[in-house]
GROMACS .gro file of N, CA and C in nm:
model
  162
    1UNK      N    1 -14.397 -13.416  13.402
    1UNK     CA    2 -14.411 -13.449  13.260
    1UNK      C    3 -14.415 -13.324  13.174
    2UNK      N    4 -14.436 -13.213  13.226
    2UNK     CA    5 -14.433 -13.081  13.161
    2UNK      C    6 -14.299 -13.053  13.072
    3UNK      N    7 -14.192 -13.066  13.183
    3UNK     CA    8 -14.092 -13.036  13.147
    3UNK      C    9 -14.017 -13.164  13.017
    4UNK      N   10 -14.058 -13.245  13.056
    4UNK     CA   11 -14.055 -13.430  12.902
    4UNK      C   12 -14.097 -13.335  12.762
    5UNK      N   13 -14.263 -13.218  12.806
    5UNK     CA   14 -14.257 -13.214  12.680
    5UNK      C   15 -14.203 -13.060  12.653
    6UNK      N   16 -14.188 -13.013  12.745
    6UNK     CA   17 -14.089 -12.865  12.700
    6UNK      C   18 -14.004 -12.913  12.604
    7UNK      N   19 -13.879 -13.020  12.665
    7UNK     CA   20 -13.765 -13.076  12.600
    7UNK      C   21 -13.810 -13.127  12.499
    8UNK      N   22 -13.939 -13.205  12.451
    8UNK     CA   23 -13.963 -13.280  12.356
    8UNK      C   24 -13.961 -13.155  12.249
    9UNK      N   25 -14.053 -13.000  12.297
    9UNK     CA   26 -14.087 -12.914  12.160
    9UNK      C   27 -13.937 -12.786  12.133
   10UNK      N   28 -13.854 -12.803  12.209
   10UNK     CA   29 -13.694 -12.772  12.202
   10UNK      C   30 -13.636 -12.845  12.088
   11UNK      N   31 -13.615 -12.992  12.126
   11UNK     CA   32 -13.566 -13.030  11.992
   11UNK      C   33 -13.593 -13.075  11.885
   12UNK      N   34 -13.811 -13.076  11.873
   12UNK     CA   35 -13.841 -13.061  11.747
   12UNK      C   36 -13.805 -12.936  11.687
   13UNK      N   37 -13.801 -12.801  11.753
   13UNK     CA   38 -13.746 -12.669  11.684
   13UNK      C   39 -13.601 -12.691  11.619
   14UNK      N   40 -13.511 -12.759  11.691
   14UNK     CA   41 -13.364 -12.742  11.661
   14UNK      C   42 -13.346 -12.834  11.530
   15UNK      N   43 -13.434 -12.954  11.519
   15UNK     CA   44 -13.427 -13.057  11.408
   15UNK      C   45 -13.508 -13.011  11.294
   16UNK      N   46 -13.593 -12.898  11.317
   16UNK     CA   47 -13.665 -12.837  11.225
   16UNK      C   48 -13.539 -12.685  11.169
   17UNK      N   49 -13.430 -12.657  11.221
   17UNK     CA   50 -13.352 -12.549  11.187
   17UNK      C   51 -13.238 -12.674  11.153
   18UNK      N   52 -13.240 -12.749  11.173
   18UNK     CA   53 -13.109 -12.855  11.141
   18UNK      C   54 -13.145 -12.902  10.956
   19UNK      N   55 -13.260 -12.944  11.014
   19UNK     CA   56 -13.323 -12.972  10.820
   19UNK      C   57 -13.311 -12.857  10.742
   20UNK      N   58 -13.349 -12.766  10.778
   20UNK     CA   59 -13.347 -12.628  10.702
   20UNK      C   60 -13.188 -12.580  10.661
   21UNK      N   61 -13.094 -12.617  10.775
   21UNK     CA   62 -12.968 -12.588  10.738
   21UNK      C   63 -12.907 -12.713  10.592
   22UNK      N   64 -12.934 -12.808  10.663
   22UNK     CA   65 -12.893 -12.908  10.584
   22UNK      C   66 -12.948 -12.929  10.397
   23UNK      N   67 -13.046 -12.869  10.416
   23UNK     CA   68 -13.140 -12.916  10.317
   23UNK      C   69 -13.040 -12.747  10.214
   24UNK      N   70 -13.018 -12.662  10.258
   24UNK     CA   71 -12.955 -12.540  10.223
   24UNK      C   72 -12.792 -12.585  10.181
   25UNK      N   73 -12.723 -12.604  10.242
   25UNK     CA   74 -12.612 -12.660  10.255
   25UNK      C   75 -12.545 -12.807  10.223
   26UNK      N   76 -12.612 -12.937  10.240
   26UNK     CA   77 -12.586 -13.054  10.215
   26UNK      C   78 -12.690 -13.110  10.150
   27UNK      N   79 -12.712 -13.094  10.015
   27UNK     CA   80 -12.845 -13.115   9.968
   27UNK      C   81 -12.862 -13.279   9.953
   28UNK      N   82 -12.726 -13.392  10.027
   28UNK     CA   83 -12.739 -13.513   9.927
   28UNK      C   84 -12.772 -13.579  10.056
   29UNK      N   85 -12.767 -13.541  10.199
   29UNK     CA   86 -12.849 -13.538  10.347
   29UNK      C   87 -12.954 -13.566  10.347
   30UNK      N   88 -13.041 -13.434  10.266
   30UNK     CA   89 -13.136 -13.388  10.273
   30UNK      C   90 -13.287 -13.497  10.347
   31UNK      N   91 -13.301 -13.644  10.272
   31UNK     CA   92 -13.386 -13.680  10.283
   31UNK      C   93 -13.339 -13.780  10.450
   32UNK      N   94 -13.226 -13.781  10.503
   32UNK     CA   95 -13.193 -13.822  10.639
   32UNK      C   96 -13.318 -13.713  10.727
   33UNK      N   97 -13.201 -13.607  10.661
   33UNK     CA   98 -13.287 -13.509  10.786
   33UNK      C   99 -13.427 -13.480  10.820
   34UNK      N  100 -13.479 -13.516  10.671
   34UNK     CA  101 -13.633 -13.513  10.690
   34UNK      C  102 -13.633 -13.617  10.725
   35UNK      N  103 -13.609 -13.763  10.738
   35UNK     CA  104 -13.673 -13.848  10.794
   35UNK      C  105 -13.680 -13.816  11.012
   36UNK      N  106 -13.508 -13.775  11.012
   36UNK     CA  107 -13.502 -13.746  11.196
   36UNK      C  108 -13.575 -13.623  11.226
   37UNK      N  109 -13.635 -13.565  11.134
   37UNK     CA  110 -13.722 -13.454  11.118
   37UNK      C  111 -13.914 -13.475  11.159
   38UNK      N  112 -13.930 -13.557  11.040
   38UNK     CA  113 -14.052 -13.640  11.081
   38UNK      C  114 -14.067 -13.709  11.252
   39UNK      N  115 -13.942 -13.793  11.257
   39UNK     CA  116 -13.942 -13.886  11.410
   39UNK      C  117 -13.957 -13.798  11.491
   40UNK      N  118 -13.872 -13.661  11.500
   40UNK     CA  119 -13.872 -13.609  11.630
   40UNK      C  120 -14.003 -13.501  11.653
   41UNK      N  121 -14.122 -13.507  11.519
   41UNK     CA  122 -14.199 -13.426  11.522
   41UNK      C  123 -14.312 -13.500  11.591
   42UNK      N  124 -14.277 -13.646  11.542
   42UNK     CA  125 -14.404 -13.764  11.582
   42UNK      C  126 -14.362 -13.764  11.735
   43UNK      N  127 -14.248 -13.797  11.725
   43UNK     CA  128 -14.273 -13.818  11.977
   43UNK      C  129 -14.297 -13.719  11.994
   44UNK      N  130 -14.273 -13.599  11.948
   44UNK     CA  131 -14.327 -13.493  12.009
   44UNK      C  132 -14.471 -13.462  12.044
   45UNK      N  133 -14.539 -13.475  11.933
   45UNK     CA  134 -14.733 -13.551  11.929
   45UNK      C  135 -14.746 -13.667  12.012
   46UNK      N  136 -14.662 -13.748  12.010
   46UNK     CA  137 -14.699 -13.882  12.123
   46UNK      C  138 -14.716 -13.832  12.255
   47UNK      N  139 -14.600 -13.732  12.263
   47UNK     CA  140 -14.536 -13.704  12.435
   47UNK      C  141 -14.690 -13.603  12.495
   48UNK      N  142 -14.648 -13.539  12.375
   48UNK     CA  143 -14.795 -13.402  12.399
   48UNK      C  144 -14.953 -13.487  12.424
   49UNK      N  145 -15.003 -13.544  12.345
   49UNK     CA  146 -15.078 -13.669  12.397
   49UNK      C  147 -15.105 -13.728  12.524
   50UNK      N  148 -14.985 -13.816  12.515
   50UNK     CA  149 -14.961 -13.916  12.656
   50UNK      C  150 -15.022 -13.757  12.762
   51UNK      N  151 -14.915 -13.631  12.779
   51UNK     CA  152 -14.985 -13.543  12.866
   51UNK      C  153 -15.072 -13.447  12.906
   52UNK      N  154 -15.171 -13.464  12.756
   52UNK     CA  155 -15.321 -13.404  12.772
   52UNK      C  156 -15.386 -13.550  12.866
   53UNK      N  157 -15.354 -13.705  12.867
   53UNK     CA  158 -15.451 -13.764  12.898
   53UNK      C  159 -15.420 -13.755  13.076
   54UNK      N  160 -15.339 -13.763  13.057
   54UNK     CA  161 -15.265 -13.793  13.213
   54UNK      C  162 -15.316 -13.643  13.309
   0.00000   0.00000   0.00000
């Protein structure tokens, strides 16, 4: 499960440089990306969670 959340805090980084690009560049995006921005920040807290309890 380590590695679930390695991958999980990989592509909250990349969706956090994806918003930043987008939000720079495609400003009419903008509120997509923050929303797949938000989601992939929340499983990431779920995943991290689920493997402090476990």
């Amino acid at each position: 499960m380590k590695t679930l959340s390695k991958i999980a805090h990989i592509v909250s980084a990349l969706s956090g440089v994806i918003l930043v690009i987008t939000i720079i560049s495609i400003p009419k995006y903008d509120s997509m990306a923050l929303n797949v921005f938000i989601l992939t920040v929340s499983a990431t807290m779920i995943i991290d969670n689920y493997n402090r309890e476990c």
